C-alpha cells in the first residue's frame, strides 16, 4: 500500500478548473516527480497537501490515516512541509527569525535569541548553506533565499516534503548540494514530492513520475520505464521541435547598447560590454557573481552605480530608470512576482503598464485601445488565462512570465534584458519563449539573456559573457561556448583561467 495517496482530488478557481479527479499513490522514502505544463495543476496539488489551499473534492491518506490540513500549521503537525516555487518570507526579519516562525523558542516569557540562532545555524549547516542567520531575508538574492526556504522545510522534521522547483534559482554547486540532501532525506525514510521541469534532475533523483495535463492525471510510472521524449509527449500532448535560432545567421546591425566601467560598491566592478542590433548575448555565472545586479544597474535602478550606460548614444543615469525607458531599454527581472508584475492587477492592466502614456488621451486611458492591445499579446504569447480581466496572481508561473514579457513587447524596446526568462517554466512554454526571443532578435532587437541554465545560454546566444566575483572575466563566441568551458570560467579553475 502506498504511504501517501491522493483520491479524486478536485480544485477550482474562478473560471479555471485546476484539478479534476486526480488519484495516484507515492511510496514511502521515495522521490516522486510531479510533472506537467504550467497550469497543469502541479503546484496546486502540492499546496493542497501542504495546507496552503483546500481541495473542493477528494481525500488524502497519509500512512493509513486521512489528513485534510486547512493551514500550513496543521500540515506541519501532520508531518508535511513545502518548499515553494515563489519565495514567501518576511523580508524585514532575519534568516533566523524566518526559520523560527511558528515555533519560536522562549525563556521566562521572552524570545530566546541564542537558541533561535543556534537552531537556524544547525538547519543551514544540514543543507550545506553558508548563510549568516542574522541577515534580513530581504537582503538575500533569490538563490540564497531559496536555500533558506529549503532549510525551513527540512528543519520541521517532516515525513513528507513537497519541493516545488527547488533548483530554479540555485547555482550548479548549490544544486549539487541539494541533490546530496535529497539522497540523505530518502535514506532517513522521508518521502519527497518533487516538482521540476528539468529532465536531468527528474531522471537523476526520482523513482517514479506522475504526469498531469490540464488538471487531470495522465500517468504514473517508474522513471526507468519512460524516456525524456515520451515524458514530454505525455506532458503536452504534442512533439516539441528542437530549437535552432535563426538570428545567429543574420548580419548584425549598429551598436545600440554600450556599458563601460560599470561598478557598484560590494556588488560588481569594471563591467564593460556592448550589444548590437539583432544580437543576443548571454550572461553566465554562479549565484552571487553579480549578473542580476548588473542588469538592474544598466536599467538605472542602482543609485550607487558608477560608469556609463548608453542606448543609441543616450546616457542612462544611475538611479533614473525613466532615462532607460525613454532611451528604449526594457528589463524582465528575475523575480517576476516581486518586481515584474503587480499581483493585485489583472492581465490587461499588467500588459499595458509600460505604455499607459501612449494609450491615454487627456489623462484618461482609452479602454478600447488598451483591451485590443492586451488581447493581441495574450493571444500571441499563448497565455493560458480565462480572460484578460483575470487576476494575474491566479495564473501559473509560466503564464505570469508571459504577461511580464508582454509588458515589454508592448513598449517595443530596442534593447531588452531578460533575467532568468524561463525560471519555473515547463518545456512547452520554454520552447515558446525561446522562439519569441529569437523572433525579436531577427526583427532587430538587442537582447541580453541572463540564465543559470547553461543549455539555455548556449542555445540562445551569439556569444556569452562570463561573470565571476563581480567581474566579466570572459567573452566567448558561440562556437567555443561549451558547457565545460563556461563552467571552468565561472568557477575560475582549469588551464588558462
Coordinates of N, CA and C in Angstrom, one line a residue, residues 336-447:
X336 N 9.7 37.6 -10.9 CA 8.5 38.2 -11.6 C 7.5 38.7 -10.6
X337 N 7.3 38.0 -9.5 CA 6.2 38.3 -8.6 C 6.5 39.6 -7.8
X338 N 7.8 39.8 -7.4 CA 8.1 40.9 -6.6 C 8.4 42.1 -7.4
X339 N 9.0 42.0 -8.6 CA 9.5 43.1 -9.4 C 8.9 43.2 -10.8
X340 N 8.3 42.1 -11.3 CA 7.9 42.1 -12.7 C 6.4 42.3 -12.9
X341 N 5.6 42.1 -11.9 CA 4.2 42.2 -12.0 C 3.6 42.9 -10.8
X342 N 2.3 43.4 -11.0 CA 1.5 44.0 -9.9 C 0.4 42.9 -9.7
X343 N 0.6 42.1 -8.7 CA -0.3 40.9 -8.5 C -1.7 41.3 -8.2
X344 N -2.0 42.5 -7.7 CA -3.3 42.9 -7.4 C -4.1 43.3 -8.7
X345 N -3.4 43.4 -9.8 CA -4.0 43.8 -11.1 C -4.3 42.6 -12.0
X346 N -5.1 42.8 -13.0 CA -5.4 41.7 -13.9 C -4.4 41.7 -15.1
X347 N -4.6 40.8 -16.0 CA -3.7 40.6 -17.1 C -3.7 41.8 -18.0
X348 N -4.8 42.4 -18.3 CA -4.9 43.6 -19.2 C -4.1 44.7 -18.6
X349 N -4.3 45.0 -17.3 CA -3.6 46.1 -16.6 C -2.1 45.9 -16.6
X350 N -1.7 44.7 -16.3 CA -0.2 44.4 -16.2 C 0.4 44.6 -17.6
X351 N -0.3 44.1 -18.7 CA 0.3 44.2 -20.0 C 0.4 45.7 -20.5
X352 N -0.5 46.5 -20.1 CA -0.5 47.9 -20.5 C 0.3 48.9 -19.6
X353 N 0.9 48.4 -18.5 CA 1.5 49.2 -17.5 C 2.6 50.1 -18.2
X354 N 3.4 49.5 -19.1 CA 4.6 50.3 -19.6 C 4.2 51.2 -20.7
X355 N 3.0 51.2 -21.2 CA 2.6 52.1 -22.3 C 1.3 52.9 -22.0
X356 N 1.1 53.1 -20.8 CA -0.2 53.9 -20.4 C -0.1 55.3 -21.0
X357 N 1.1 55.9 -21.1 CA 1.2 57.2 -21.7 C 0.7 57.2 -23.2
X358 N 1.0 56.2 -23.9 CA 0.7 56.1 -25.3 C -0.8 55.8 -25.5
X359 N -1.4 55.2 -24.5 CA -2.8 54.8 -24.6 C -3.8 55.8 -24.0
X360 N -3.2 56.9 -23.5 CA -4.1 57.9 -22.8 C -4.3 59.1 -23.7
X361 N -5.5 59.7 -23.5 CA -5.8 61.0 -24.1 C -6.5 61.8 -23.0
X362 N -5.9 63.0 -22.9 CA -6.4 64.0 -21.9 C -6.3 63.4 -20.5
X363 N -5.3 62.5 -20.2 CA -5.2 62.0 -18.9 C -6.0 60.7 -18.6
X364 N -6.8 60.2 -19.6 CA -7.6 59.1 -19.4 C -7.2 58.0 -20.4
X365 N -7.0 56.7 -19.9 CA -6.7 55.6 -20.8 C -7.8 55.2 -21.7
X366 N -7.5 55.1 -23.0 CA -8.5 54.7 -24.0 C -8.8 53.2 -23.8
X367 N -9.8 52.8 -23.1 CA -10.1 51.4 -22.8 C -10.2 50.5 -23.9
X368 N -10.8 50.9 -25.0 CA -10.9 50.1 -26.2 C -9.5 49.7 -26.8
X369 N -8.6 50.7 -26.9 CA -7.3 50.5 -27.4 C -6.5 49.6 -26.5
X370 N -6.7 49.8 -25.2 CA -5.9 49.0 -24.2 C -6.4 47.6 -24.3
X371 N -7.7 47.3 -24.4 CA -8.1 45.9 -24.5 C -7.7 45.3 -25.7
X372 N -7.7 46.0 -26.9 CA -7.3 45.4 -28.1 C -5.8 45.1 -28.1
X373 N -5.0 45.9 -27.5 CA -3.5 45.7 -27.4 C -3.3 44.5 -26.5
X374 N -3.9 44.5 -25.3 CA -3.7 43.4 -24.4 C -4.1 42.0 -24.9
X375 N -5.3 42.0 -25.6 CA -5.8 40.8 -26.1 C -4.8 40.2 -27.2
X376 N -4.3 41.2 -28.0 CA -3.3 40.7 -29.0 C -2.1 40.0 -28.5
X377 N -1.5 40.6 -27.4 CA -0.3 40.0 -26.8 C -0.6 38.7 -26.1
X378 N -1.8 38.6 -25.4 CA -2.2 37.4 -24.7 C -2.4 36.3 -25.8
X379 N -2.9 36.6 -26.9 CA -3.1 35.6 -28.0 C -1.7 35.2 -28.6
X380 N -0.9 36.2 -28.8 CA 0.4 36.0 -29.5 C 1.3 35.1 -28.6
X381 N 1.3 35.3 -27.3 CA 2.1 34.6 -26.4 C 1.5 33.3 -25.9
X382 N 0.3 33.0 -26.3 CA -0.4 31.8 -25.9 C -0.6 31.7 -24.4
X383 N -1.0 32.8 -23.8 CA -1.2 32.9 -22.3 C -2.5 32.1 -22.0
X384 N -2.3 31.1 -21.1 CA -3.5 30.3 -20.7 C -4.2 31.0 -19.5
X385 N -5.2 31.8 -19.8 CA -6.0 32.5 -18.8 C -7.4 32.5 -19.2
X386 N -8.4 32.6 -18.3 CA -9.8 32.6 -18.6 C -10.1 33.9 -19.4
X387 N -9.3 34.9 -19.3 CA -9.6 36.2 -20.0 C -8.6 37.3 -19.5
X388 N -8.6 38.3 -20.2 CA -7.6 39.4 -19.9 C -8.0 40.1 -18.6
X389 N -9.2 40.0 -18.2 CA -9.7 40.6 -16.9 C -9.4 39.7 -15.7
X390 N -8.8 38.5 -15.9 CA -8.5 37.6 -14.8 C -7.3 38.1 -14.1
X391 N -7.3 38.0 -12.7 CA -6.2 38.4 -11.9 C -4.9 37.6 -12.3
X392 N -3.8 38.4 -12.4 CA -2.5 37.7 -12.8 C -2.0 36.9 -11.6
X393 N -2.4 37.1 -10.4 CA -1.9 36.3 -9.3 C -2.4 34.9 -9.3
X394 N -3.5 34.7 -10.0 CA -4.1 33.3 -10.1 C -3.5 32.5 -11.3
X395 N -2.6 33.1 -12.1 CA -2.0 32.3 -13.2 C -0.9 31.5 -12.7
X396 N -0.5 30.4 -13.5 CA 0.6 29.6 -13.2 C 1.9 30.5 -13.4
X397 N 3.0 30.0 -12.9 CA 4.3 30.7 -13.1 C 4.7 31.0 -14.5
X398 N 4.5 30.1 -15.4 CA 4.8 30.3 -16.8 C 4.0 31.3 -17.5
X399 N 2.7 31.3 -17.2 CA 1.8 32.3 -17.8 C 2.0 33.7 -17.2
X400 N 2.4 33.7 -15.9 CA 2.8 35.0 -15.3 C 4.0 35.6 -16.0
X401 N 4.9 34.7 -16.3 CA 6.2 35.1 -17.0 C 5.8 35.7 -18.4
X402 N 4.9 35.1 -19.1 CA 4.5 35.6 -20.4 C 3.8 37.0 -20.3
X403 N 3.0 37.2 -19.3 CA 2.4 38.5 -19.1 C 3.5 39.6 -18.8
X404 N 4.5 39.2 -18.0 CA 5.6 40.1 -17.6 C 6.4 40.4 -18.9
X405 N 6.5 39.5 -19.8 CA 7.2 39.7 -21.1 C 6.4 40.6 -22.0
X406 N 5.1 40.3 -22.0 CA 4.2 41.1 -22.9 C 4.2 42.6 -22.6
X407 N 4.5 42.9 -21.4 CA 4.5 44.3 -21.0 C 5.7 45.0 -21.8
X408 N 6.8 44.3 -21.9 CA 7.9 45.0 -22.6 C 7.8 44.9 -24.2
X409 N 7.1 43.8 -24.6 CA 6.8 43.7 -26.1 C 5.9 44.9 -26.5
X410 N 5.0 45.2 -25.6 CA 4.1 46.3 -25.9 C 4.8 47.7 -26.1
X411 N 5.9 47.8 -25.3 CA 6.7 49.0 -25.4 C 7.6 49.1 -26.6
X412 N 7.9 47.9 -27.2 CA 8.7 47.9 -28.5 C 10.1 48.4 -28.2
X413 N 10.8 47.8 -27.2 CA 12.1 48.3 -26.8 C 13.1 47.9 -27.9
X414 N 14.2 48.7 -27.9 CA 15.3 48.4 -28.8 C 16.3 47.5 -28.1
X415 N 16.4 47.6 -26.8 CA 17.3 46.7 -26.0 C 16.4 46.1 -24.9
X416 N 16.5 44.7 -24.8 CA 15.7 44.0 -23.7 C 16.7 43.2 -22.9
X417 N 16.7 43.3 -21.6 CA 17.4 42.5 -20.7 C 16.4 41.5 -20.0
X418 N 16.7 40.2 -20.2 CA 15.8 39.2 -19.6 C 16.6 38.4 -18.6
X419 N 16.2 38.4 -17.4 CA 16.9 37.8 -16.3 C 16.1 36.5 -15.9
X420 N 16.7 35.3 -16.1 CA 16.1 34.0 -15.9 C 14.7 34.0 -16.6
X421 N 14.7 34.1 -17.9 CA 13.4 34.2 -18.7 C 12.5 32.9 -18.6
X422 N 13.1 31.8 -18.2 CA 12.3 30.6 -18.2 C 12.3 29.9 -16.8
X423 N 12.6 30.7 -15.8 CA 12.6 30.1 -14.4 C 11.2 29.6 -14.1
X424 N 11.2 28.3 -13.7 CA 9.9 27.7 -13.3 C 8.9 27.5 -14.4
X425 N 9.4 27.4 -15.6 CA 8.6 27.3 -16.8 C 8.7 25.9 -17.4
X426 N 7.6 25.3 -17.9 CA 7.6 24.0 -18.4 C 8.3 24.0 -19.8
X427 N 8.5 22.7 -20.3 CA 9.2 22.6 -21.6 C 8.5 23.2 -22.8
X428 N 7.2 23.1 -22.8 CA 6.4 23.7 -23.9 C 6.5 25.3 -23.9
X429 N 6.3 25.9 -22.7 CA 6.4 27.3 -22.6 C 7.8 27.8 -22.8
X430 N 8.8 27.0 -22.3 CA 10.2 27.4 -22.5 C 10.5 27.5 -24.0
X431 N 10.0 26.5 -24.8 CA 10.2 26.5 -26.2 C 9.6 27.7 -26.9
X432 N 8.4 28.1 -26.4 CA 7.7 29.3 -26.9 C 8.5 30.6 -26.6
X433 N 9.0 30.7 -25.4 CA 9.7 31.9 -25.0 C 11.0 32.0 -25.8
X434 N 11.7 30.8 -26.0 CA 13.0 30.8 -26.8 C 12.7 31.3 -28.2
X435 N 11.6 30.7 -28.8 CA 11.3 31.1 -30.2 C 10.9 32.6 -30.3
X436 N 10.2 33.1 -29.2 CA 9.9 34.5 -29.2 C 11.1 35.4 -29.2
X437 N 12.1 35.1 -28.3 CA 13.3 35.8 -28.2 C 14.1 35.8 -29.5
X438 N 14.1 34.6 -30.2 CA 14.7 34.5 -31.5 C 14.0 35.4 -32.5
X439 N 12.7 35.4 -32.5 CA 11.9 36.3 -33.4 C 12.2 37.8 -33.2
X440 N 12.3 38.2 -31.9 CA 12.6 39.6 -31.6 C 14.0 40.0 -32.1
X441 N 15.0 39.1 -31.9 CA 16.3 39.3 -32.4 C 16.3 39.5 -34.0
X442 N 15.6 38.6 -34.6 CA 15.5 38.6 -36.1 C 14.9 40.0 -36.5
X443 N 14.1 40.6 -35.7 CA 13.4 41.8 -36.1 C 14.3 43.0 -35.7
X444 N 15.5 42.7 -35.1 CA 16.4 43.8 -34.8 C 16.6 44.2 -33.4
X445 N 15.9 43.6 -32.5 CA 16.0 43.9 -31.0 C 17.4 43.3 -30.5
X446 N 18.1 44.1 -29.7 CA 19.3 43.6 -29.0 C 18.8 43.0 -27.6
X447 N 19.3 41.8 -27.3 CA 18.8 41.1 -26.1 C 20.0 40.6 -25.3

